[in-house]
Amino acid sequence: MTSPTVEIHNLTRSCNEALILAVLATGPHHGYQLALALEEKSGGDFRFPHGTLYPILHRLETDGLISGAWQETTSKRKRKRYALTPAGRRLVTRQAAAWHRFFDRFFAILKEVES
Amino acid sequence: MTRFAPLLQQASARLDLPQPTKSRILMEMAGDLDDLFQHHMAQGLDEAEAARLAEEAFALDEDSLKYLMKIHRSAVERFGDALAGQAATWWEKMLLLLLVGFVLLLAMGAAFQQDLLSSATVFLWPVLGLAVIAFAFVVVKLGRLVRRRDLDLRRFRRGLWWLLFLALAMLTTGFFGLTLEFCRHMYRLGQAPVLEDMRGPTGYWLERVAVTMNITMLTAILTAIVWFLLINLAARLEKRRAAELLEVS
């Protein structure tokens, strides 16, 4: 989701993108580190197959919300590390508010069922 | 070389993307696979279990693959796919057929009225050469389509972009020839004292414009050739690096 509102018709993708941007807001990460960080922060509830991260990361990079930089390691193998861009950082802040609103309304509807 | 070469080879076979995009994706996957493997090893797992978990985590499902290919296809390719994907109605096909037929009849009518080859400039020959190459390309492609039942259609479609490239090359050559011949003509007019008066101010202006266009086109063509050679070289190098990752130990 590259807009500050929650897109209901594309909820899974919006959710995944929001989570990845939120993790990157804490600092730059390699691709595999993002999936591990999400699993750890969610207490094991959010398990991302690492392969599914790449289309999301590349889409966010194309949209200019994150930037990927190649780094050469001691074994001369290259690694790609992602970081939030200033545009990404602004979007994360606006998205957090949108998600709070979304879940407030979501739970308000569920509460009617529970009562 | 990486222990995950078989997994990367599978991903490479399924990723229908041009170089160097494909190589970059595979290099990224290879790096993350190795790092995840090291992470599991650092947690105390044995090599086999760490490798198994890493491979399991990196399985690419169909939806992710399609999304990945969609993101990395160029705007031109997406436009081409959109055109190809449209099931044209019968009246659209008839209209296109009538239009092509009309243009062909006009062109052939003009061609039979005069000796076309002798009245054209020398630049007609490279254009005809490119046309022959395009024709041979089409014949080979059609031949493959007819003969081979197991033809890789994705590669077949991707190769068709060469026809568009040849068409652009023909247009560029023809236009370059137009401006060069115009320059020569105006220069010849200027050399003959009797005819020099015929040029007039407009003629001088046209000559200057033609010379400018000529030099512009020449430098643009040379720059495009250099660009083409360099991106091919870069793509070959990246492909070689990715191939090193895919070598089975």
Coordinates of N, CA and C in Angstrom, one line a residue, chain B:
Chain B
M1 N 30.3 -20.4 -6.0 CA 29.4 -21.6 -5.8 C 28.6 -21.5 -4.5
T2 N 27.5 -22.0 -4.5 CA 26.7 -22.1 -3.2 C 26.0 -23.4 -3.1
R3 N 25.8 -23.8 -1.8 CA 25.2 -25.1 -1.6 C 23.7 -25.1 -2.1
F4 N 23.2 -23.9 -2.3 CA 21.8 -23.8 -2.7 C 21.6 -23.7 -4.2
A5 N 22.6 -24.1 -4.9 CA 22.5 -24.0 -6.4 C 21.3 -24.7 -7.0
P6 N 20.9 -25.9 -6.6 CA 19.7 -26.5 -7.2 C 18.5 -25.6 -7.0
L7 N 18.3 -25.1 -5.8 CA 17.1 -24.2 -5.5 C 17.2 -23.0 -6.4
L8 N 18.4 -22.4 -6.5 CA 18.5 -21.2 -7.4 C 18.3 -21.5 -8.8
Q9 N 18.7 -22.7 -9.3 CA 18.5 -23.1 -10.6 C 17.0 -23.3 -10.9
Q10 N 16.2 -23.8 -10.0 CA 14.8 -23.9 -10.1 C 14.2 -22.5 -10.2
A11 N 14.6 -21.6 -9.4 CA 14.1 -20.3 -9.4 C 14.4 -19.6 -10.7
S12 N 15.6 -19.8 -11.2 CA 16.1 -19.3 -12.5 C 15.2 -19.8 -13.6
A13 N 14.9 -21.1 -13.6 CA 14.0 -21.6 -14.7 C 12.6 -21.0 -14.7
R14 N 12.1 -20.7 -13.5 CA 10.7 -20.2 -13.4 C 10.6 -18.7 -13.6
L15 N 11.8 -18.0 -13.4 CA 11.7 -16.5 -13.5 C 11.9 -16.1 -15.0
D16 N 10.8 -15.7 -15.6 CA 10.8 -15.3 -17.0 C 11.1 -13.8 -17.0
L17 N 12.4 -13.5 -16.8 CA 12.7 -12.1 -16.8 C 14.0 -11.9 -17.6
P18 N 14.3 -10.8 -18.3 CA 15.5 -10.6 -19.0 C 16.7 -10.4 -18.0
Q19 N 17.9 -10.5 -18.6 CA 19.1 -10.1 -17.8 C 19.1 -8.6 -17.9
P20 N 19.8 -7.9 -17.0 CA 20.4 -8.4 -15.8 C 19.5 -8.5 -14.6
T21 N 18.2 -8.2 -14.8 CA 17.2 -8.2 -13.7 C 17.2 -9.6 -13.0
K22 N 17.2 -10.6 -13.9 CA 17.1 -12.0 -13.3 C 18.3 -12.3 -12.5
S23 N 19.5 -12.0 -13.0 CA 20.7 -12.2 -12.3 C 20.7 -11.5 -10.9
R24 N 20.3 -10.3 -10.9 CA 20.3 -9.5 -9.6 C 19.3 -10.2 -8.6
I25 N 18.2 -10.6 -9.1 CA 17.2 -11.3 -8.1 C 17.9 -12.6 -7.6
L26 N 18.5 -13.3 -8.5 CA 19.1 -14.6 -8.0 C 20.3 -14.3 -7.1
M27 N 21.1 -13.3 -7.3 CA 22.2 -12.9 -6.4 C 21.7 -12.5 -5.1
E28 N 20.6 -11.8 -5.1 CA 20.0 -11.4 -3.8 C 19.5 -12.6 -3.0
M29 N 18.8 -13.5 -3.7 CA 18.3 -14.7 -3.1 C 19.5 -15.6 -2.5
A30 N 20.5 -15.7 -3.3 CA 21.7 -16.5 -2.9 C 22.3 -15.9 -1.6
G31 N 22.5 -14.6 -1.6 CA 23.0 -13.9 -0.4 C 22.2 -14.2 0.8
D32 N 20.9 -14.0 0.7 CA 20.0 -14.2 1.8 C 19.9 -15.6 2.3
L33 N 19.9 -16.5 1.3 CA 19.9 -18.0 1.6 C 21.1 -18.3 2.5
D34 N 22.3 -17.9 2.0 CA 23.5 -18.2 2.8 C 23.4 -17.6 4.2
D35 N 22.9 -16.3 4.3 CA 22.9 -15.7 5.6 C 21.9 -16.4 6.5
L36 N 20.8 -16.8 6.0 CA 19.8 -17.5 6.8 C 20.3 -18.8 7.3
F37 N 21.1 -19.5 6.4 CA 21.7 -20.8 6.8 C 22.7 -20.5 7.9
Q38 N 23.5 -19.5 7.8 CA 24.5 -19.1 8.9 C 23.8 -18.8 10.2
H39 N 22.6 -18.1 10.0 CA 21.8 -17.8 11.2 C 21.3 -19.0 12.0
H40 N 20.8 -20.0 11.2 CA 20.4 -21.3 11.8 C 21.5 -22.0 12.4
M41 N 22.7 -22.0 11.7 CA 23.9 -22.7 12.3 C 24.3 -22.0 13.6
A42 N 24.2 -20.7 13.7 CA 24.6 -20.0 14.9 C 23.7 -20.3 16.0
Q43 N 22.5 -20.7 15.7 CA 21.5 -21.1 16.7 C 21.7 -22.5 17.2
G44 N 22.7 -23.2 16.7 CA 23.0 -24.5 17.1 C 22.5 -25.7 16.3
L45 N 21.9 -25.4 15.2 CA 21.4 -26.5 14.4 C 22.5 -27.1 13.6
D46 N 22.4 -28.3 13.2 CA 23.4 -29.0 12.3 C 23.3 -28.5 10.9
E47 N 24.3 -28.8 10.1 CA 24.3 -28.2 8.7 C 23.1 -28.7 7.9
A48 N 22.7 -30.0 8.0 CA 21.6 -30.5 7.2 C 20.3 -29.8 7.5
E49 N 20.1 -29.7 8.9 CA 18.8 -29.1 9.3 C 18.8 -27.6 9.0
A50 N 19.9 -26.9 9.1 CA 20.0 -25.5 8.8 C 19.7 -25.2 7.3
A51 N 20.3 -26.1 6.5 CA 20.1 -26.0 5.0 C 18.6 -26.3 4.7
R52 N 18.1 -27.3 5.3 CA 16.7 -27.6 5.0 C 15.7 -26.5 5.4
L53 N 15.9 -25.9 6.6 CA 15.1 -24.8 7.0 C 15.2 -23.6 6.1
A54 N 16.5 -23.3 5.7 CA 16.7 -22.2 4.8 C 16.0 -22.4 3.4
E55 N 16.1 -23.6 2.9 CA 15.5 -23.9 1.6 C 14.0 -23.8 1.7
E56 N 13.4 -24.3 2.8 CA 12.0 -24.3 3.0 C 11.5 -22.8 3.1
A57 N 12.2 -22.0 3.7 CA 11.8 -20.6 3.9 C 11.8 -19.8 2.6
F58 N 12.6 -20.3 1.6 CA 12.8 -19.5 0.4 C 12.0 -20.1 -0.8
A59 N 11.1 -21.0 -0.5 CA 10.2 -21.5 -1.6 C 9.4 -20.4 -2.2
L60 N 9.5 -20.3 -3.6 CA 8.8 -19.2 -4.3 C 7.4 -19.8 -4.8
D61 N 6.3 -19.2 -4.2 CA 5.0 -19.7 -4.7 C 4.7 -19.0 -6.0
E62 N 3.6 -19.5 -6.7 CA 3.3 -19.0 -8.1 C 2.9 -17.5 -8.0
D63 N 2.1 -17.2 -7.0 CA 1.6 -15.8 -6.9 C 2.8 -14.8 -6.7
S64 N 3.8 -15.2 -5.9 CA 4.9 -14.3 -5.7 C 5.8 -14.2 -7.0
L65 N 5.9 -15.3 -7.7 CA 6.6 -15.3 -8.9 C 6.0 -14.4 -9.9
K66 N 4.7 -14.5 -10.1 CA 3.9 -13.7 -11.1 C 4.1 -12.2 -10.7
Y67 N 3.9 -11.9 -9.4 CA 4.0 -10.5 -8.9 C 5.4 -10.0 -9.2
L68 N 6.4 -10.8 -8.9 CA 7.8 -10.4 -9.2 C 8.1 -10.1 -10.6
M69 N 7.6 -11.0 -11.5 CA 7.8 -10.7 -12.9 C 7.0 -9.5 -13.4
K70 N 5.8 -9.3 -12.8 CA 5.0 -8.1 -13.2 C 5.7 -6.8 -12.8
I71 N 6.4 -6.8 -11.6 CA 7.0 -5.6 -11.2 C 8.2 -5.3 -12.1
H72 N 8.9 -6.3 -12.5 CA 10.2 -6.1 -13.3 C 10.1 -6.0 -14.8
R73 N 8.9 -6.2 -15.3 CA 8.7 -6.1 -16.7 C 8.7 -4.6 -17.0
S74 N 9.3 -4.2 -18.1 CA 9.4 -2.8 -18.5 C 8.1 -2.3 -19.0
A75 N 7.9 -1.0 -19.0 CA 6.6 -0.4 -19.4 C 6.3 -0.8 -20.9
V76 N 7.4 -0.9 -21.7 CA 7.2 -1.3 -23.1 C 6.7 -2.7 -23.2
E77 N 7.3 -3.6 -22.3 CA 6.9 -5.0 -22.3 C 5.5 -5.1 -21.8
R78 N 5.1 -4.4 -20.8 CA 3.8 -4.4 -20.2 C 2.8 -4.0 -21.3
F79 N 3.1 -2.9 -22.0 CA 2.3 -2.4 -23.1 C 2.1 -3.5 -24.2
G80 N 3.2 -4.1 -24.5 CA 3.2 -5.2 -25.5 C 2.3 -6.4 -25.1
D81 N 2.5 -6.7 -23.8 CA 1.7 -7.8 -23.2 C 0.2 -7.5 -23.2
A82 N -0.1 -6.2 -22.9 CA -1.5 -5.8 -22.9 C -2.1 -5.9 -24.3
L83 N -1.3 -5.5 -25.3 CA -1.8 -5.6 -26.7 C -2.0 -7.0 -27.1
A84 N -1.0 -7.8 -26.8 CA -1.0 -9.3 -27.2 C -2.1 -10.0 -26.4
G85 N -2.4 -9.5 -25.2 CA -3.4 -10.2 -24.4 C -4.8 -9.9 -24.8
Q86 N -5.0 -8.9 -25.6 CA -6.4 -8.5 -26.0 C -6.9 -9.4 -27.1
A87 N -8.0 -10.0 -26.8 CA -8.7 -10.8 -27.8 C -9.4 -9.9 -28.7
A88 N -8.8 -9.5 -29.9 CA -9.5 -8.6 -30.8 C -10.7 -9.2 -31.4
T89 N -11.8 -8.4 -31.4 CA -13.0 -8.9 -32.0 C -12.8 -9.0 -33.5
W90 N -13.8 -9.7 -34.2 CA -13.7 -10.0 -35.6 C -13.7 -8.7 -36.4
W91 N -14.4 -7.7 -35.9 CA -14.5 -6.5 -36.7 C -13.2 -5.7 -36.6
E92 N -12.5 -5.8 -35.4 CA -11.3 -5.1 -35.2 C -10.2 -5.8 -36.2
K93 N -10.3 -7.1 -36.3 CA -9.3 -7.8 -37.1 C -9.6 -7.4 -38.6
M94 N -10.9 -7.4 -39.0 CA -11.2 -7.0 -40.4 C -10.8 -5.6 -40.7
L95 N -11.0 -4.7 -39.8 CA -10.5 -3.3 -40.0 C -9.0 -3.2 -40.2
L96 N -8.3 -3.9 -39.3 CA -6.8 -3.9 -39.4 C -6.4 -4.5 -40.8
L97 N -7.1 -5.6 -41.2 CA -6.8 -6.3 -42.5 C -7.0 -5.3 -43.6
L98 N -8.1 -4.6 -43.6 CA -8.5 -3.6 -44.6 C -7.4 -2.5 -44.7
L99 N -7.0 -2.0 -43.6 CA -6.1 -1.0 -43.5 C -4.7 -1.4 -44.1
V100 N -4.3 -2.6 -43.6 CA -3.0 -3.1 -44.1 C -3.1 -3.4 -45.6
G101 N -4.2 -3.9 -46.1 CA -4.4 -4.2 -47.5 C -4.3 -2.9 -48.3
F102 N -5.0 -1.9 -47.8 CA -5.0 -0.6 -48.5 C -3.6 0.0 -48.7
V103 N -2.9 0.0 -47.6 CA -1.5 0.5 -47.6 C -0.6 -0.3 -48.6
L104 N -0.8 -1.6 -48.5 CA 0.1 -2.4 -49.4 C -0.3 -2.2 -50.9
L105 N -1.6 -2.0 -51.2 CA -2.0 -1.8 -52.6 C -1.4 -0.5 -53.1
L106 N -1.5 0.6 -52.2 CA -1.0 1.9 -52.6 C 0.5 1.8 -52.9
A107 N 1.2 1.1 -51.9 CA 2.7 1.1 -52.0 C 3.1 0.3 -53.3
M108 N 2.4 -0.8 -53.5 CA 2.7 -1.7 -54.7 C 2.4 -0.9 -56.0
G109 N 1.3 -0.2 -56.0 CA 0.9 0.6 -57.1 C 2.0 1.6 -57.5
A110 N 2.5 2.3 -56.5 CA 3.6 3.3 -56.7 C 4.8 2.6 -57.2
A111 N 5.1 1.5 -56.6 CA 6.4 0.7 -56.9 C 6.3 0.3 -58.4
F112 N 5.2 -0.2 -58.9 CA 5.1 -0.7 -60.3 C 5.1 0.5 -61.3
Q113 N 4.8 1.7 -60.8 CA 4.7 2.8 -61.8 C 6.0 3.3 -62.2
Q114 N 7.0 3.2 -61.4 CA 8.4 3.7 -61.7 C 9.4 2.7 -61.2
D115 N 10.6 2.9 -61.8 CA 11.7 2.0 -61.4 C 12.2 2.5 -60.0
L116 N 11.7 1.8 -59.0 CA 11.8 2.3 -57.6 C 13.3 2.3 -57.2
L117 N 14.0 1.2 -57.5 CA 15.4 1.1 -57.0 C 16.3 2.2 -57.6
S118 N 16.1 2.5 -58.9 CA 17.1 3.4 -59.5 C 16.7 4.9 -59.0
S119 N 15.5 5.1 -58.6 CA 15.2 6.5 -58.3 C 15.4 6.8 -56.8
A120 N 15.7 5.7 -56.0 CA 15.9 5.9 -54.6 C 17.3 6.3 -54.3
T121 N 17.6 6.8 -53.1 CA 19.0 7.2 -52.7 C 19.7 5.9 -52.3
V122 N 21.0 6.0 -52.1 CA 21.8 4.9 -51.7 C 21.4 4.3 -50.3
F123 N 20.7 5.1 -49.5 CA 20.3 4.7 -48.2 C 19.2 3.6 -48.2
L124 N 18.6 3.4 -49.4 CA 17.6 2.4 -49.5 C 18.2 1.0 -49.3
W125 N 19.5 0.9 -49.6 CA 20.1 -0.5 -49.5 C 20.3 -0.9 -48.1
P126 N 20.8 -0.1 -47.2 CA 20.8 -0.6 -45.8 C 19.4 -0.9 -45.2
V127 N 18.4 0.0 -45.7 CA 17.0 -0.3 -45.2 C 16.5 -1.6 -45.7
L128 N 16.8 -1.9 -47.0 CA 16.4 -3.2 -47.6 C 17.1 -4.4 -46.9
G129 N 18.4 -4.1 -46.6 CA 19.2 -5.1 -45.9 C 18.5 -5.5 -44.5
L130 N 18.1 -4.4 -43.8 CA 17.4 -4.6 -42.5 C 16.1 -5.4 -42.7
A131 N 15.4 -5.0 -43.8 CA 14.2 -5.7 -44.2 C 14.4 -7.2 -44.4
V132 N 15.5 -7.5 -45.1 CA 15.8 -8.9 -45.4 C 16.1 -9.7 -44.1
I133 N 16.8 -9.0 -43.2 CA 17.1 -9.6 -41.9 C 15.8 -9.9 -41.2
A134 N 14.9 -8.9 -41.2 CA 13.6 -9.0 -40.5 C 12.8 -10.2 -41.1
F135 N 12.8 -10.3 -42.4 CA 12.1 -11.4 -43.1 C 12.7 -12.7 -42.7
A136 N 14.0 -12.8 -42.7 CA 14.7 -14.1 -42.4 C 14.3 -14.4 -40.9
F137 N 14.3 -13.5 -40.0 CA 14.0 -13.7 -38.6 C 12.6 -14.2 -38.5
V138 N 11.7 -13.6 -39.2 CA 10.3 -14.1 -39.2 C 10.2 -15.5 -39.7
V139 N 10.9 -15.8 -40.7 CA 10.8 -17.2 -41.3 C 11.3 -18.2 -40.3
V140 N 12.5 -17.9 -39.7 CA 13.0 -18.8 -38.7 C 12.1 -19.0 -37.5
K141 N 11.5 -17.9 -37.0 CA 10.6 -18.0 -35.9 C 9.4 -18.8 -36.2
L142 N 8.8 -18.5 -37.4 CA 7.6 -19.3 -37.8 C 7.9 -20.8 -37.9
G143 N 9.1 -21.0 -38.5 CA 9.6 -22.4 -38.7 C 9.6 -23.1 -37.4
R144 N 10.2 -22.4 -36.3 CA 10.3 -23.1 -35.0 C 8.9 -23.3 -34.4
L145 N 8.0 -22.4 -34.6 CA 6.7 -22.5 -34.1 C 6.0 -23.7 -34.7
V146 N 6.2 -23.9 -36.0 CA 5.5 -25.0 -36.7 C 6.2 -26.4 -36.3
R147 N 7.5 -26.4 -36.3 CA 8.2 -27.7 -36.1 C 8.2 -28.2 -34.7
R148 N 8.4 -27.3 -33.7 CA 8.7 -27.7 -32.3 C 7.4 -27.6 -31.5
R149 N 6.9 -28.8 -31.0 CA 5.7 -28.8 -30.2 C 6.1 -28.3 -28.8
D150 N 7.3 -28.6 -28.3 CA 7.7 -28.2 -27.0 C 8.4 -26.8 -26.9
L151 N 8.1 -26.0 -27.9 CA 8.7 -24.7 -28.0 C 8.5 -23.9 -26.7
D152 N 9.5 -23.2 -26.2 CA 9.3 -22.3 -25.0 C 8.7 -21.0 -25.5
L153 N 7.4 -20.9 -25.3 CA 6.6 -19.8 -25.9 C 7.0 -18.5 -25.2
R154 N 7.5 -18.5 -24.0 CA 7.9 -17.3 -23.3 C 9.1 -16.7 -24.0
R155 N 10.1 -17.6 -24.3 CA 11.3 -17.1 -25.0 C 10.9 -16.7 -26.4
F156 N 10.0 -17.4 -27.1 CA 9.6 -17.0 -28.4 C 9.0 -15.6 -28.4
R157 N 8.1 -15.3 -27.4 CA 7.5 -14.0 -27.4 C 8.5 -12.9 -27.1
R158 N 9.5 -13.2 -26.2 CA 10.4 -12.2 -25.8 C 11.3 -11.9 -27.1
G159 N 11.7 -12.9 -27.9 CA 12.5 -12.7 -29.0 C 11.9 -11.8 -30.1
L160 N 10.5 -11.7 -30.1 CA 9.8 -10.9 -31.1 C 10.1 -9.4 -31.0
W161 N 10.6 -9.0 -29.8 CA 11.0 -7.6 -29.7 C 12.1 -7.1 -30.7
W162 N 12.8 -8.1 -31.2 CA 13.8 -7.8 -32.2 C 13.2 -7.2 -33.4
L163 N 12.0 -7.7 -33.8 CA 11.3 -7.1 -35.0 C 11.1 -5.6 -34.8
L164 N 10.6 -5.3 -33.6 CA 10.4 -3.8 -33.3 C 11.7 -3.0 -33.4
F165 N 12.7 -3.6 -32.9 CA 14.1 -3.0 -33.0 C 14.5 -2.8 -34.4
L166 N 14.3 -3.8 -35.3 CA 14.6 -3.7 -36.7 C 13.8 -2.6 -37.4
A167 N 12.5 -2.6 -37.0 CA 11.6 -1.6 -37.6 C 12.1 -0.1 -37.3
L168 N 12.5 0.0 -36.0 CA 13.1 1.3 -35.6 C 14.4 1.7 -36.3
A169 N 15.2 0.6 -36.5 CA 16.5 0.8 -37.2 C 16.2 1.2 -38.6
M170 N 15.2 0.6 -39.2 CA 14.9 1.0 -40.6 C 14.5 2.5 -40.7
L171 N 13.6 2.9 -39.7 CA 13.1 4.3 -39.7 C 14.3 5.2 -39.5
T172 N 15.1 4.9 -38.6 CA 16.3 5.8 -38.3 C 17.2 5.9 -39.5
T173 N 17.5 4.8 -40.1 CA 18.4 4.8 -41.3 C 17.8 5.6 -42.4
G174 N 16.5 5.4 -42.6 CA 15.8 6.2 -43.7 C 15.8 7.7 -43.4
F175 N 15.5 8.1 -42.2 CA 15.4 9.5 -41.8 C 16.8 10.1 -41.9
F176 N 17.9 9.3 -41.4 CA 19.2 9.8 -41.5 C 19.6 10.1 -43.0
G177 N 19.2 9.1 -43.8 CA 19.5 9.2 -45.3 C 18.8 10.5 -45.8
L178 N 17.6 10.7 -45.4 CA 16.8 11.9 -45.9 C 17.6 13.2 -45.6
T179 N 18.0 13.3 -44.4 CA 18.7 14.6 -44.0 C 20.0 14.7 -44.6
L180 N 20.8 13.6 -44.8 CA 22.1 13.6 -45.4 C 22.0 14.0 -46.9
E181 N 21.0 13.4 -47.6 CA 20.8 13.6 -49.0 C 20.3 15.1 -49.2
F182 N 19.5 15.6 -48.3 CA 19.1 16.9 -48.4 C 20.2 17.9 -48.3
C183 N 21.1 17.6 -47.3 CA 22.4 18.4 -47.1 C 23.2 18.5 -48.4
R184 N 23.4 17.3 -49.0 CA 24.2 17.2 -50.2 C 23.6 18.0 -51.3
H185 N 22.3 17.9 -51.4 CA 21.5 18.6 -52.5 C 21.7 20.1 -52.4
M186 N 21.5 20.6 -51.2 CA 21.6 22.0 -50.9 C 23.1 22.5 -51.2
Y187 N 24.0 21.6 -50.8 CA 25.5 22.0 -51.1 C 25.7 22.1 -52.6
R188 N 25.2 21.1 -53.3 CA 25.4 21.1 -54.8 C 24.8 22.4 -55.4
L189 N 23.6 22.7 -54.9 CA 23.0 24.0 -55.4 C 23.8 25.2 -55.1
G190 N 24.4 25.2 -54.0 CA 25.3 26.3 -53.6 C 26.6 26.4 -54.4
Q191 N 27.1 25.2 -54.9 CA 28.3 25.2 -55.7 C 28.1 25.7 -57.1
A192 N 26.9 25.5 -57.6 CA 26.7 26.0 -59.0 C 26.2 27.4 -59.0
P193 N 27.1 28.3 -59.5 CA 26.7 29.8 -59.5 C 25.4 30.1 -60.0
V194 N 25.0 29.4 -61.1 CA 23.7 29.7 -61.7 C 22.6 29.3 -60.8
L195 N 22.8 28.2 -60.1 CA 21.7 27.7 -59.3 C 21.7 28.3 -57.9
E196 N 22.8 29.0 -57.6 CA 22.9 29.5 -56.2 C 21.7 30.4 -55.8
D197 N 21.3 31.2 -56.8 CA 20.2 32.2 -56.6 C 18.9 31.4 -56.3
M198 N 18.8 30.2 -56.8 CA 17.6 29.4 -56.6 C 17.4 29.0 -55.1
R199 N 18.5 29.0 -54.4 CA 18.4 28.6 -53.0 C 17.6 29.6 -52.2
G200 N 18.1 30.8 -52.3 CA 17.4 31.9 -51.5 C 17.6 31.7 -50.0
P201 N 17.0 32.6 -49.2 CA 17.1 32.5 -47.8 C 16.6 31.3 -47.2
T202 N 15.4 30.9 -47.7 CA 14.8 29.6 -47.2 C 15.7 28.4 -47.4
G203 N 16.3 28.4 -48.6 CA 17.2 27.3 -48.9 C 18.4 27.2 -48.0
Y204 N 19.0 28.4 -47.7 CA 20.1 28.5 -46.7 C 19.7 27.9 -45.4
W205 N 18.4 28.4 -45.0 CA 17.9 28.0 -43.7 C 17.7 26.4 -43.6
L206 N 17.1 25.9 -44.7 CA 16.9 24.5 -44.8 C 18.2 23.7 -44.7
E207 N 19.2 24.3 -45.4 CA 20.5 23.6 -45.5 C 21.1 23.5 -44.0
R208 N 21.0 24.7 -43.3 CA 21.6 24.7 -42.0 C 20.8 23.7 -41.1
V209 N 19.5 23.7 -41.2 CA 18.7 22.8 -40.4 C 19.1 21.3 -40.7
A210 N 19.2 21.0 -42.0 CA 19.6 19.7 -42.4 C 20.9 19.2 -41.9
V211 N 21.9 20.1 -41.9 CA 23.2 19.8 -41.4 C 23.1 19.5 -39.9
T212 N 22.4 20.4 -39.2 CA 22.3 20.2 -37.8 C 21.6 18.8 -37.5
M213 N 20.5 18.5 -38.2 CA 19.8 17.3 -38.0 C 20.7 16.1 -38.3
N214 N 21.5 16.2 -39.3 CA 22.4 15.2 -39.7 C 23.4 14.8 -38.6
I215 N 24.1 15.9 -38.1 CA 25.0 15.7 -37.0 C 24.4 15.1 -35.8
T216 N 23.2 15.7 -35.5 CA 22.4 15.2 -34.3 C 22.1 13.7 -34.5
M217 N 21.6 13.3 -35.6 CA 21.3 11.9 -35.8 C 22.5 11.0 -35.7
L218 N 23.6 11.5 -36.3 CA 24.8 10.6 -36.3 C 25.3 10.4 -34.9
T219 N 25.3 11.5 -34.1 CA 25.8 11.4 -32.7 C 24.8 10.6 -31.9
A220 N 23.5 10.7 -32.2 CA 22.5 9.9 -31.4 C 22.6 8.5 -31.8
I221 N 22.9 8.1 -33.0 CA 23.0 6.7 -33.4 C 24.2 6.1 -32.8
L222 N 25.4 6.9 -32.8 CA 26.6 6.4 -32.2 C 26.4 6.1 -30.7
T223 N 25.8 7.1 -30.1 CA 25.5 7.0 -28.6 C 24.6 5.8 -28.3
A224 N 23.6 5.6 -29.2 CA 22.7 4.4 -29.0 C 23.5 3.1 -29.1
I225 N 24.4 3.1 -30.1 CA 25.2 1.8 -30.4 C 26.1 1.5 -29.2
V226 N 26.7 2.6 -28.7 CA 27.6 2.4 -27.5 C 26.8 2.0 -26.3
W227 N 25.6 2.6 -26.1 CA 24.7 2.2 -25.0 C 24.4 0.7 -25.1
F228 N 24.0 0.3 -26.3 CA 23.6 -1.1 -26.6 C 24.7 -2.1 -26.2
L229 N 25.9 -1.7 -26.7 CA 27.1 -2.6 -26.5 C 27.4 -2.7 -25.0
L230 N 27.3 -1.5 -24.3 CA 27.6 -1.5 -22.9 C 26.6 -2.3 -22.0
I231 N 25.3 -2.1 -22.3 CA 24.3 -2.9 -21.5 C 24.4 -4.3 -21.8
N232 N 24.8 -4.7 -23.0 CA 24.9 -6.1 -23.3 C 26.1 -6.7 -22.5
L233 N 27.2 -5.9 -22.5 CA 28.4 -6.3 -21.7 C 28.1 -6.5 -20.3
A234 N 27.4 -5.5 -19.7 CA 27.0 -5.5 -18.3 C 26.1 -6.7 -18.0
A235 N 25.1 -7.0 -18.9 CA 24.2 -8.1 -18.7 C 25.0 -9.4 -18.8
R236 N 26.0 -9.5 -19.7 CA 26.8 -10.8 -19.8 C 27.6 -11.0 -18.5
L237 N 28.1 -9.9 -18.0 CA 28.9 -10.1 -16.8 C 28.0 -10.5 -15.6
E238 N 26.9 -9.9 -15.5 CA 26.0 -10.2 -14.4 C 25.5 -11.7 -14.5
K239 N 25.2 -12.1 -15.8 CA 24.8 -13.4 -16.0 C 25.8 -14.4 -15.7
R240 N 27.1 -14.1 -15.9 CA 28.2 -15.0 -15.6 C 28.3 -15.1 -14.1
R241 N 28.1 -14.0 -13.3 CA 28.2 -14.1 -11.9 C 27.1 -15.0 -11.3
A242 N 25.9 -14.8 -11.9 CA 24.7 -15.6 -11.4 C 25.0 -17.1 -11.8
A243 N 25.6 -17.3 -13.0 CA 25.8 -18.7 -13.4 C 26.8 -19.4 -12.4
E244 N 27.7 -18.6 -11.9 CA 28.7 -19.2 -10.9 C 27.9 -19.6 -9.7
L245 N 26.9 -18.9 -9.3 CA 26.1 -19.3 -8.1 C 25.3 -20.5 -8.4
L246 N 24.9 -20.8 -9.6 CA 24.1 -21.9 -10.0 C 24.9 -23.2 -10.3
E247 N 26.2 -23.1 -10.2 CA 27.0 -24.3 -10.5 C 26.8 -25.3 -9.4
V248 N 26.5 -26.5 -9.7 CA 26.2 -27.5 -8.7 C 27.6 -28.0 -8.2
S249 N 27.9 -28.0 -6.9 CA 29.2 -28.5 -6.4 C 29.3 -30.0 -6.5

